[in-house]
Amino acid sequence: MPQHQPTLMEPILSYNNGNGNNSDYDVMNWFEDLSQNAGFVQTQLLCQILEQNYGVEYLKKWLGSYNILEMDACALESLFSSVVPLASHADFEPFMQRIADGDTTPLLTQQPITTLSLSSGTTEGRQKFVPFTRHSAQTTLQIFTLAAAYRSRVYPIREGGRVLEFIYSSNRFKTKGGLTVGTATTHYYASEEFKIKQHKTKSFTCSPQEVISGGDYKQSTYCHLLLGLYFSDQVEFITSAFIYSMVQAFTTFEELWREICNDIRDGTLSSRIKSSKMRKAALDIISPSPNLASKLEDSCKELEGVDWFGLIPKLWPNAKHEKKLSSGGDDFMEDKPIPLSQIKVGQEYEVVLTTSRDCTGAG
């Protein structure tokens, strides 16, 4: 099996300013250099993907008769766009099922797939398998690092500040073939890259891993709110993996704020929290803070009177912004994909993105 080689998308992990610390300036320069040479980068990255994965079963159907390693970059790009069709998840589903059942032959990628993610289920009303490799976590880290660099340029944050993150890990299970299955966020929050992300972005989540991975949405939400308010003066921004999580969290807060304030005052934890690991982790962090509790109570009474308008700036005065994601489908109408480098001013295009670098041909 070929050894993994660094790609054009990987220098961001090792970019530094000479003293071992990640530099926002260097990261943005790296990205903007790539953006200014989009055509070249796109071609080279496609070649790297194909050179690493041309022997997998999925690609053999179209590329099996070609000597990929002897073709130059332009010829390889032309070949790929002409013979490998634009694909949706349905085209990969039979391969996913074989992987889930324990087939270890290179079906979609040469990199071993030992973990499967579950999609959100918003496209067809059902969750679907998506391969998750170590590279998936590394790519997620790259995205967060880059986003944090640009965000800090507009909304500078204090180094060592905190993030109120309404994030949750669900329970994971094993397939018939022994692969671990869970949501992509569950895999990511359990990865080493999630810890690295906090150091690279210079901001740390309010909640410990025991709260994130507690397995009970209501208990985790209560602890997120409690710890977010306990560190309210340190919170630099508020985020959620999905927008509905943030909406539900603040709806919960409107109902339970008195109980949360009591816990902050006394350094206790509501009997709502049944998980022993979650209880211990939260109680190890908080201590009695009567002055903070009184301040929060006064603010909440005022907010109740205006139907909670302005809740975030009132309770988290140093928060620069809030961030959340929505999810959607992968349907597309374009039957002739055009590389990013070939788009023209004045024309309209439908954007088709692939978020899985190893699954070539995925739309």
mmCIF file of C-alpha atoms in Angstrom:
data_model
loop_
_atom_site.group_PDB
_atom_site.id
_atom_site.type_symbol
_atom_site.label_atom_id
_atom_site.label_comp_id
_atom_site.label_asym_id
_atom_site.label_seq_id
_atom_site.Cartn_x
_atom_site.Cartn_y
_atom_site.Cartn_z
ATOM 1 C CA MET A 1 0.000 0.000 0.000
ATOM 2 C CA PRO A 2 1.473 3.425 -0.948
ATOM 3 C CA GLN A 3 2.658 5.577 1.930
ATOM 4 C CA HIS A 4 0.661 8.734 2.601
ATOM 5 C CA GLN A 5 2.331 11.740 0.994
ATOM 6 C CA PRO A 6 1.851 15.386 2.018
ATOM 7 C CA THR A 7 -0.510 17.299 -0.255
ATOM 8 C CA LEU A 8 -1.102 20.913 -1.178
ATOM 9 C CA MET A 9 -3.736 21.104 1.524
ATOM 10 C CA GLU A 10 -1.460 20.031 4.368
ATOM 11 C CA PRO A 11 1.175 22.754 4.989
ATOM 12 C CA ILE A 12 -1.330 24.588 7.164
ATOM 13 C CA LEU A 13 -0.739 22.009 9.892
ATOM 14 C CA SER A 14 2.925 22.868 10.184
ATOM 15 C CA TYR A 15 2.886 26.572 9.349
ATOM 16 C CA ASN A 16 4.463 28.612 12.122
ATOM 17 C CA ASN A 17 6.046 31.983 12.705
ATOM 18 C CA GLY A 18 9.432 30.656 13.720
ATOM 19 C CA ASN A 19 8.815 30.169 17.423
ATOM 20 C CA GLY A 20 6.593 27.099 17.219
ATOM 21 C CA ASN A 21 3.314 29.007 17.480
ATOM 22 C CA ASN A 22 0.780 29.043 14.673
ATOM 23 C CA SER A 23 0.698 32.390 12.886
ATOM 24 C CA ASP A 24 -2.613 33.738 11.602
ATOM 25 C CA TYR A 25 -0.704 35.834 9.083
ATOM 26 C CA ASP A 26 1.181 32.845 7.682
ATOM 27 C CA VAL A 27 -1.962 30.723 7.470
ATOM 28 C CA MET A 28 -3.876 33.406 5.573
ATOM 29 C CA ASN A 29 -0.926 34.046 3.263
ATOM 30 C CA TRP A 30 -0.725 30.321 2.539
ATOM 31 C CA PHE A 31 -4.425 30.174 1.696
ATOM 32 C CA GLU A 32 -4.415 33.323 -0.422
ATOM 33 C CA ASP A 33 -1.394 32.088 -2.374
ATOM 34 C CA LEU A 34 -3.333 28.928 -3.177
ATOM 35 C CA SER A 35 -6.442 30.930 -4.087
ATOM 36 C CA GLN A 36 -4.525 33.094 -6.551
ATOM 37 C CA ASN A 37 -3.353 29.954 -8.326
ATOM 38 C CA ALA A 38 -6.635 28.053 -8.120
ATOM 39 C CA GLY A 39 -6.313 26.356 -11.497
ATOM 40 C CA PHE A 40 -2.831 25.025 -10.815
ATOM 41 C CA VAL A 41 -3.699 23.957 -7.268
ATOM 42 C CA GLN A 42 -6.866 22.203 -8.379
ATOM 43 C CA THR A 43 -5.022 20.258 -11.057
ATOM 44 C CA GLN A 44 -2.140 19.281 -8.778
ATOM 45 C CA LEU A 45 -4.431 18.234 -5.943
ATOM 46 C CA LEU A 46 -6.508 16.057 -8.260
ATOM 47 C CA CYS A 47 -3.304 14.409 -9.464
ATOM 48 C CA GLN A 48 -2.196 13.708 -5.904
ATOM 49 C CA ILE A 49 -5.566 12.148 -5.110
ATOM 50 C CA LEU A 50 -5.499 9.948 -8.195
ATOM 51 C CA GLU A 51 -1.866 8.919 -7.777
ATOM 52 C CA GLN A 52 -2.643 7.753 -4.236
ATOM 53 C CA ASN A 53 -5.968 6.100 -5.023
ATOM 54 C CA TYR A 54 -6.060 5.117 -8.709
ATOM 55 C CA GLY A 55 -5.927 1.420 -7.808
ATOM 56 C CA VAL A 56 -9.100 1.374 -5.701
ATOM 57 C CA GLU A 57 -12.035 -0.634 -6.984
ATOM 58 C CA TYR A 58 -14.319 2.355 -7.557
ATOM 59 C CA LEU A 59 -11.874 4.077 -9.930
ATOM 60 C CA LYS A 60 -10.753 0.936 -11.751
ATOM 61 C CA LYS A 61 -14.074 0.904 -13.599
ATOM 62 C CA TRP A 62 -13.044 4.045 -15.497
ATOM 63 C CA LEU A 63 -9.291 4.398 -15.056
ATOM 64 C CA GLY A 64 -8.145 0.796 -14.843
ATOM 65 C CA SER A 65 -6.818 0.670 -18.406
ATOM 66 C CA TYR A 66 -4.738 3.857 -18.126
ATOM 67 C CA ASN A 67 -1.193 4.232 -16.805
ATOM 68 C CA ILE A 68 -1.942 7.053 -14.386
ATOM 69 C CA LEU A 69 1.592 7.420 -13.065
ATOM 70 C CA GLU A 70 3.022 8.210 -16.508
ATOM 71 C CA MET A 71 0.511 10.945 -17.376
ATOM 72 C CA ASP A 72 1.217 14.633 -16.859
ATOM 73 C CA ALA A 73 -1.085 16.725 -14.687
ATOM 74 C CA CYS A 74 -3.098 18.364 -17.476
ATOM 75 C CA ALA A 75 -3.683 15.084 -19.297
ATOM 76 C CA LEU A 76 -4.755 13.392 -16.077
ATOM 77 C CA GLU A 77 -7.214 16.173 -15.254
ATOM 78 C CA SER A 78 -8.693 15.977 -18.739
ATOM 79 C CA LEU A 79 -9.009 12.203 -18.511
ATOM 80 C CA PHE A 80 -10.669 12.327 -15.102
ATOM 81 C CA SER A 81 -13.242 14.964 -16.078
ATOM 82 C CA SER A 82 -14.113 13.129 -19.293
ATOM 83 C CA VAL A 83 -14.463 9.538 -18.060
ATOM 84 C CA VAL A 84 -15.298 9.664 -14.323
ATOM 85 C CA PRO A 85 -18.916 10.822 -13.887
ATOM 86 C CA LEU A 86 -20.206 13.251 -11.298
ATOM 87 C CA ALA A 87 -21.506 11.084 -8.463
ATOM 88 C CA SER A 88 -23.826 11.265 -5.478
ATOM 89 C CA HIS A 89 -23.887 9.210 -2.305
ATOM 90 C CA ALA A 90 -26.103 6.597 -3.954
ATOM 91 C CA ASP A 91 -23.217 5.654 -6.256
ATOM 92 C CA PHE A 92 -20.984 4.935 -3.271
ATOM 93 C CA GLU A 93 -23.555 3.243 -1.059
ATOM 94 C CA PRO A 94 -22.806 -0.354 -2.174
ATOM 95 C CA PHE A 95 -19.117 0.218 -1.398
ATOM 96 C CA MET A 96 -19.988 1.743 1.979
ATOM 97 C CA GLN A 97 -22.022 -1.312 2.889
ATOM 98 C CA ARG A 98 -19.180 -3.652 1.950
ATOM 99 C CA ILE A 99 -16.812 -1.606 4.114
ATOM 100 C CA ALA A 100 -19.299 -1.720 6.995
ATOM 101 C CA ASP A 101 -19.541 -5.497 6.609
ATOM 102 C CA GLY A 102 -15.776 -5.872 6.980
ATOM 103 C CA ASP A 103 -14.378 -5.787 3.427
ATOM 104 C CA THR A 104 -10.819 -4.463 3.857
ATOM 105 C CA THR A 105 -9.827 -4.327 0.191
ATOM 106 C CA PRO A 106 -9.201 -0.803 -1.189
ATOM 107 C CA LEU A 107 -12.684 0.080 -2.400
ATOM 108 C CA LEU A 108 -12.759 3.889 -2.220
ATOM 109 C CA THR A 109 -9.395 4.894 -0.781
ATOM 110 C CA GLN A 110 -6.010 3.346 -0.176
ATOM 111 C CA GLN A 111 -6.018 4.812 3.313
ATOM 112 C CA PRO A 112 -7.598 2.294 5.717
ATOM 113 C CA ILE A 113 -11.165 3.061 6.735
ATOM 114 C CA THR A 114 -11.761 1.916 10.301
ATOM 115 C CA THR A 115 -14.482 4.404 11.184
ATOM 116 C CA LEU A 116 -17.733 5.394 9.495
ATOM 117 C CA SER A 117 -19.617 8.627 10.000
ATOM 118 C CA LEU A 118 -23.374 8.999 9.884
ATOM 119 C CA SER A 119 -24.825 11.870 7.875
ATOM 120 C CA SER A 120 -27.422 14.164 9.444
ATOM 121 C CA GLY A 121 -30.223 12.496 7.486
ATOM 122 C CA THR A 122 -31.680 15.740 6.125
ATOM 123 C CA THR A 123 -31.377 14.791 2.444
ATOM 124 C CA GLU A 124 -33.516 11.655 2.234
ATOM 125 C CA GLY A 125 -34.848 11.376 5.755
ATOM 126 C CA ARG A 126 -32.322 8.699 6.699
ATOM 127 C CA GLN A 127 -28.742 8.659 7.893
ATOM 128 C CA LYS A 128 -26.064 7.393 5.523
ATOM 129 C CA PHE A 129 -22.557 6.014 5.962
ATOM 130 C CA VAL A 130 -19.608 8.268 5.081
ATOM 131 C CA PRO A 131 -15.959 7.113 5.382
ATOM 132 C CA PHE A 132 -13.993 8.754 8.185
ATOM 133 C CA THR A 133 -10.203 8.429 8.246
ATOM 134 C CA ARG A 134 -7.438 10.097 10.221
ATOM 135 C CA HIS A 135 -7.147 12.505 7.323
ATOM 136 C CA SER A 136 -10.796 13.501 7.846
ATOM 137 C CA ALA A 137 -9.980 14.768 11.338
ATOM 138 C CA GLN A 138 -6.835 16.507 10.073
ATOM 139 C CA THR A 139 -8.792 18.256 7.320
ATOM 140 C CA THR A 140 -11.361 19.423 9.860
ATOM 141 C CA LEU A 141 -8.536 20.840 11.958
ATOM 142 C CA GLN A 142 -7.197 22.687 8.901
ATOM 143 C CA ILE A 143 -10.596 24.243 8.248
ATOM 144 C CA PHE A 144 -10.996 25.383 11.859
ATOM 145 C CA THR A 145 -7.465 26.808 11.932
ATOM 146 C CA LEU A 146 -7.989 28.765 8.731
ATOM 147 C CA ALA A 147 -11.439 29.997 9.770
ATOM 148 C CA ALA A 148 -10.078 31.126 13.136
ATOM 149 C CA ALA A 149 -7.311 33.110 11.445
ATOM 150 C CA TYR A 150 -9.757 35.074 9.285
ATOM 151 C CA ARG A 151 -12.233 35.441 12.127
ATOM 152 C CA SER A 152 -9.545 36.881 14.384
ATOM 153 C CA ARG A 153 -8.715 39.497 11.774
ATOM 154 C CA VAL A 154 -12.258 40.889 12.021
ATOM 155 C CA TYR A 155 -13.030 39.915 15.615
ATOM 156 C CA PRO A 156 -9.742 39.811 17.550
ATOM 157 C CA ILE A 157 -9.973 37.586 20.608
ATOM 158 C CA ARG A 158 -7.968 37.453 23.780
ATOM 159 C CA GLU A 159 -5.449 34.651 23.768
ATOM 160 C CA GLY A 160 -6.646 31.993 26.168
ATOM 161 C CA GLY A 161 -10.262 33.162 25.952
ATOM 162 C CA ARG A 162 -13.112 30.687 26.098
ATOM 163 C CA VAL A 163 -15.738 29.471 23.679
ATOM 164 C CA LEU A 164 -19.266 28.523 24.692
ATOM 165 C CA GLU A 165 -19.829 25.562 22.391
ATOM 166 C CA PHE A 166 -23.150 23.750 22.255
ATOM 167 C CA ILE A 167 -21.597 20.567 20.931
ATOM 168 C CA TYR A 168 -22.546 16.965 21.582
ATOM 169 C CA SER A 169 -21.123 13.517 21.001
ATOM 170 C CA SER A 170 -23.651 10.770 20.407
ATOM 171 C CA ASN A 171 -23.208 7.117 21.263
ATOM 172 C CA ARG A 172 -21.095 5.076 18.866
ATOM 173 C CA PHE A 173 -21.664 1.483 17.797
ATOM 174 C CA LYS A 174 -19.941 -1.273 15.812
ATOM 175 C CA THR A 175 -20.927 -2.618 12.403
ATOM 176 C CA LYS A 176 -20.995 -6.308 11.533
ATOM 177 C CA GLY A 177 -17.460 -5.882 10.240
ATOM 178 C CA GLY A 178 -16.236 -4.267 13.452
ATOM 179 C CA LEU A 179 -16.047 -0.641 12.269
ATOM 180 C CA THR A 180 -16.916 2.127 14.716
ATOM 181 C CA VAL A 181 -19.924 4.201 13.612
ATOM 182 C CA GLY A 182 -21.010 7.604 14.873
ATOM 183 C CA THR A 183 -21.658 11.109 13.633
ATOM 184 C CA ALA A 184 -18.731 13.011 12.126
ATOM 185 C CA THR A 185 -18.836 15.470 15.019
ATOM 186 C CA THR A 186 -18.709 12.613 17.529
ATOM 187 C CA HIS A 187 -15.568 11.235 15.889
ATOM 188 C CA TYR A 188 -13.999 14.685 15.688
ATOM 189 C CA TYR A 189 -14.692 15.666 19.302
ATOM 190 C CA ALA A 190 -13.072 12.406 20.412
ATOM 191 C CA SER A 191 -9.983 12.967 18.254
ATOM 192 C CA GLU A 192 -6.608 14.412 19.129
ATOM 193 C CA GLU A 193 -7.227 17.092 16.495
ATOM 194 C CA PHE A 194 -10.056 18.571 18.579
ATOM 195 C CA LYS A 195 -7.597 19.191 21.417
ATOM 196 C CA ILE A 196 -5.037 20.602 18.991
ATOM 197 C CA LYS A 197 -7.674 22.936 17.528
ATOM 198 C CA GLN A 198 -8.152 24.692 20.849
ATOM 199 C CA HIS A 199 -4.440 25.439 21.119
ATOM 200 C CA LYS A 200 -4.115 26.505 17.483
ATOM 201 C CA THR A 201 -7.118 28.851 17.666
ATOM 202 C CA LYS A 202 -6.023 30.151 21.102
ATOM 203 C CA SER A 203 -9.489 29.612 22.564
ATOM 204 C CA PHE A 204 -10.745 26.853 24.823
ATOM 205 C CA THR A 205 -14.176 25.326 25.172
ATOM 206 C CA CYS A 206 -16.001 25.965 28.451
ATOM 207 C CA SER A 207 -17.090 22.344 28.790
ATOM 208 C CA PRO A 208 -14.852 19.330 29.460
ATOM 209 C CA GLN A 209 -14.966 16.166 27.365
ATOM 210 C CA GLU A 210 -17.223 14.453 29.918
ATOM 211 C CA VAL A 211 -19.951 17.001 29.192
ATOM 212 C CA ILE A 212 -19.517 16.908 25.417
ATOM 213 C CA SER A 213 -19.588 13.109 25.309
ATOM 214 C CA GLY A 214 -22.093 12.607 28.120
ATOM 215 C CA GLY A 215 -24.580 10.882 25.831
ATOM 216 C CA ASP A 216 -27.627 12.711 27.211
ATOM 217 C CA TYR A 217 -28.586 15.848 25.303
ATOM 218 C CA LYS A 218 -30.524 17.539 28.120
ATOM 219 C CA GLN A 219 -27.869 16.922 30.758
ATOM 220 C CA SER A 220 -25.083 18.132 28.454
ATOM 221 C CA THR A 221 -27.058 21.257 27.514
ATOM 222 C CA TYR A 222 -27.600 22.159 31.159
ATOM 223 C CA CYS A 223 -23.875 21.812 31.870
ATOM 224 C CA HIS A 224 -22.937 23.792 28.744
ATOM 225 C CA LEU A 225 -25.146 26.657 29.928
ATOM 226 C CA LEU A 226 -23.918 26.433 33.519
ATOM 227 C CA LEU A 227 -20.234 26.468 32.579
ATOM 228 C CA GLY A 228 -20.754 29.055 29.848
ATOM 229 C CA LEU A 229 -22.246 31.420 32.429
ATOM 230 C CA TYR A 230 -19.661 30.544 35.051
ATOM 231 C CA PHE A 231 -16.996 31.723 32.570
ATOM 232 C CA SER A 232 -19.239 34.438 31.107
ATOM 233 C CA ASP A 233 -16.641 37.229 31.267
ATOM 234 C CA GLN A 234 -14.088 35.031 29.483
ATOM 235 C CA VAL A 235 -16.333 33.863 26.633
ATOM 236 C CA GLU A 236 -15.082 35.291 23.327
ATOM 237 C CA PHE A 237 -17.639 33.712 21.024
ATOM 238 C CA ILE A 238 -20.534 31.271 21.027
ATOM 239 C CA THR A 239 -20.864 28.419 18.595
ATOM 240 C CA SER A 240 -22.913 25.364 17.755
ATOM 241 C CA ALA A 241 -22.415 22.568 15.245
ATOM 242 C CA PHE A 242 -26.014 23.058 14.083
ATOM 243 C CA ILE A 243 -28.321 26.027 14.421
ATOM 244 C CA TYR A 244 -31.134 24.062 16.058
ATOM 245 C CA SER A 245 -28.813 23.090 18.930
ATOM 246 C CA MET A 246 -28.290 26.744 19.800
ATOM 247 C CA VAL A 247 -32.007 27.526 19.526
ATOM 248 C CA GLN A 248 -32.901 24.601 21.786
ATOM 249 C CA ALA A 249 -30.172 25.516 24.273
ATOM 250 C CA PHE A 250 -31.427 29.071 24.742
ATOM 251 C CA THR A 251 -35.035 27.865 24.908
ATOM 252 C CA THR A 252 -33.918 25.579 27.736
ATOM 253 C CA PHE A 253 -32.147 28.483 29.418
ATOM 254 C CA GLU A 254 -35.329 30.570 29.479
ATOM 255 C CA GLU A 255 -36.940 27.794 31.521
ATOM 256 C CA LEU A 256 -34.053 26.860 33.832
ATOM 257 C CA TRP A 257 -32.069 30.049 34.426
ATOM 258 C CA ARG A 258 -33.046 30.280 38.105
ATOM 259 C CA GLU A 259 -31.799 26.757 38.749
ATOM 260 C CA ILE A 260 -28.551 27.475 36.911
ATOM 261 C CA CYS A 261 -28.010 30.666 38.912
ATOM 262 C CA ASN A 262 -28.554 28.740 42.152
ATOM 263 C CA ASP A 263 -25.867 26.243 41.127
ATOM 264 C CA ILE A 264 -23.452 29.080 40.374
ATOM 265 C CA ARG A 265 -24.209 30.728 43.715
ATOM 266 C CA ASP A 266 -23.676 27.577 45.773
ATOM 267 C CA GLY A 267 -21.114 25.754 43.624
ATOM 268 C CA THR A 268 -23.526 22.839 43.296
ATOM 269 C CA LEU A 269 -25.031 20.876 40.423
ATOM 270 C CA SER A 270 -28.706 20.219 39.784
ATOM 271 C CA SER A 271 -30.128 16.770 40.480
ATOM 272 C CA ARG A 272 -31.106 16.810 36.789
ATOM 273 C CA ILE A 273 -27.557 15.694 36.069
ATOM 274 C CA LYS A 274 -27.531 11.933 36.641
ATOM 275 C CA SER A 275 -24.277 11.041 34.888
ATOM 276 C CA SER A 276 -21.595 10.521 37.530
ATOM 277 C CA LYS A 277 -18.789 11.394 35.105
ATOM 278 C CA MET A 278 -20.523 14.575 34.000
ATOM 279 C CA ARG A 279 -21.279 15.581 37.584
ATOM 280 C CA LYS A 280 -17.691 15.095 38.709
ATOM 281 C CA ALA A 281 -16.251 16.976 35.720
ATOM 282 C CA ALA A 282 -18.558 19.975 36.202
ATOM 283 C CA LEU A 283 -18.146 20.110 39.986
ATOM 284 C CA ASP A 284 -14.369 19.972 39.605
ATOM 285 C CA ILE A 285 -14.600 23.252 37.677
ATOM 286 C CA ILE A 286 -17.139 25.416 39.495
ATOM 287 C CA SER A 287 -16.964 26.879 42.989
ATOM 288 C CA PRO A 288 -19.440 29.068 44.917
ATOM 289 C CA SER A 289 -19.779 32.459 43.184
ATOM 290 C CA PRO A 290 -22.576 34.431 44.891
ATOM 291 C CA ASN A 291 -21.669 37.787 43.321
ATOM 292 C CA LEU A 292 -21.719 36.369 39.809
ATOM 293 C CA ALA A 293 -25.002 34.572 40.502
ATOM 294 C CA SER A 294 -26.660 37.781 41.726
ATOM 295 C CA LYS A 295 -25.438 39.679 38.681
ATOM 296 C CA LEU A 296 -26.778 36.981 36.343
ATOM 297 C CA GLU A 297 -30.123 36.862 38.150
ATOM 298 C CA ASP A 298 -30.583 40.617 37.784
ATOM 299 C CA SER A 299 -29.756 40.378 34.072
ATOM 300 C CA CYS A 300 -32.153 37.475 33.528
ATOM 301 C CA LYS A 301 -35.026 39.273 35.264
ATOM 302 C CA GLU A 302 -34.412 42.249 33.004
ATOM 303 C CA LEU A 303 -34.261 40.017 29.915
ATOM 304 C CA GLU A 304 -37.517 38.285 30.843
ATOM 305 C CA GLY A 305 -39.213 41.667 30.732
ATOM 306 C CA VAL A 306 -38.158 42.222 27.110
ATOM 307 C CA ASP A 307 -38.873 38.656 25.941
ATOM 308 C CA TRP A 308 -35.152 37.778 26.129
ATOM 309 C CA PHE A 309 -34.185 40.290 23.443
ATOM 310 C CA GLY A 310 -30.426 40.930 23.523
ATOM 311 C CA LEU A 311 -29.685 37.842 25.632
ATOM 312 C CA ILE A 312 -26.194 37.140 24.289
ATOM 313 C CA PRO A 313 -24.604 40.606 24.687
ATOM 314 C CA LYS A 314 -26.249 40.973 28.086
ATOM 315 C CA LEU A 315 -24.983 37.702 29.556
ATOM 316 C CA TRP A 316 -21.750 37.361 27.571
ATOM 317 C CA PRO A 317 -20.544 40.967 27.199
ATOM 318 C CA ASN A 318 -17.198 40.036 25.641
ATOM 319 C CA ALA A 319 -18.589 37.649 23.013
ATOM 320 C CA LYS A 320 -17.602 38.902 19.560
ATOM 321 C CA HIS A 321 -19.979 36.806 17.491
ATOM 322 C CA GLU A 322 -21.957 33.614 17.289
ATOM 323 C CA LYS A 323 -21.471 30.834 14.760
ATOM 324 C CA LYS A 324 -23.674 27.937 13.743
ATOM 325 C CA LEU A 325 -24.220 25.699 10.734
ATOM 326 C CA SER A 326 -27.222 24.481 8.828
ATOM 327 C CA SER A 327 -27.252 21.228 6.882
ATOM 328 C CA GLY A 328 -28.570 20.382 3.449
ATOM 329 C CA GLY A 329 -28.661 17.917 0.608
ATOM 330 C CA ASP A 330 -26.291 16.821 -2.123
ATOM 331 C CA ASP A 331 -28.664 16.979 -5.094
ATOM 332 C CA PHE A 332 -27.392 18.762 -8.191
ATOM 333 C CA MET A 333 -28.663 19.770 -11.628
ATOM 334 C CA GLU A 334 -25.424 20.423 -13.562
ATOM 335 C CA ASP A 335 -24.644 17.542 -15.909
ATOM 336 C CA LYS A 336 -21.324 18.928 -17.157
ATOM 337 C CA PRO A 337 -19.061 19.925 -14.249
ATOM 338 C CA ILE A 338 -16.657 22.805 -14.857
ATOM 339 C CA PRO A 339 -13.440 23.201 -12.836
ATOM 340 C CA LEU A 340 -13.270 26.212 -10.529
ATOM 341 C CA SER A 341 -10.387 27.589 -12.565
ATOM 342 C CA GLN A 342 -12.541 27.748 -15.718
ATOM 343 C CA ILE A 343 -15.527 29.746 -14.484
ATOM 344 C CA LYS A 344 -16.244 32.998 -16.320
ATOM 345 C CA VAL A 345 -17.444 36.389 -15.139
ATOM 346 C CA GLY A 346 -21.104 36.997 -15.966
ATOM 347 C CA GLN A 347 -22.085 33.328 -16.097
ATOM 348 C CA GLU A 348 -24.254 31.483 -13.579
ATOM 349 C CA TYR A 349 -23.117 28.188 -12.065
ATOM 350 C CA GLU A 350 -24.391 25.662 -9.567
ATOM 351 C CA VAL A 351 -21.739 24.948 -6.956
ATOM 352 C CA VAL A 352 -20.889 21.271 -6.469
ATOM 353 C CA LEU A 353 -18.486 20.550 -3.626
ATOM 354 C CA THR A 354 -16.851 17.409 -2.331
ATOM 355 C CA THR A 355 -15.853 17.347 1.324
ATOM 356 C CA SER A 356 -14.204 13.932 1.132
ATOM 357 C CA ARG A 357 -10.836 14.283 -0.547
ATOM 358 C CA ASP A 358 -10.224 10.556 -0.675
ATOM 359 C CA CYS A 359 -13.536 9.682 -2.347
ATOM 360 C CA THR A 360 -12.683 10.997 -5.795
ATOM 361 C CA GLY A 361 -15.570 11.704 -8.095
ATOM 362 C CA ALA A 362 -17.953 12.460 -5.224
ATOM 363 C CA GLY A 363 -20.182 15.405 -5.747
#
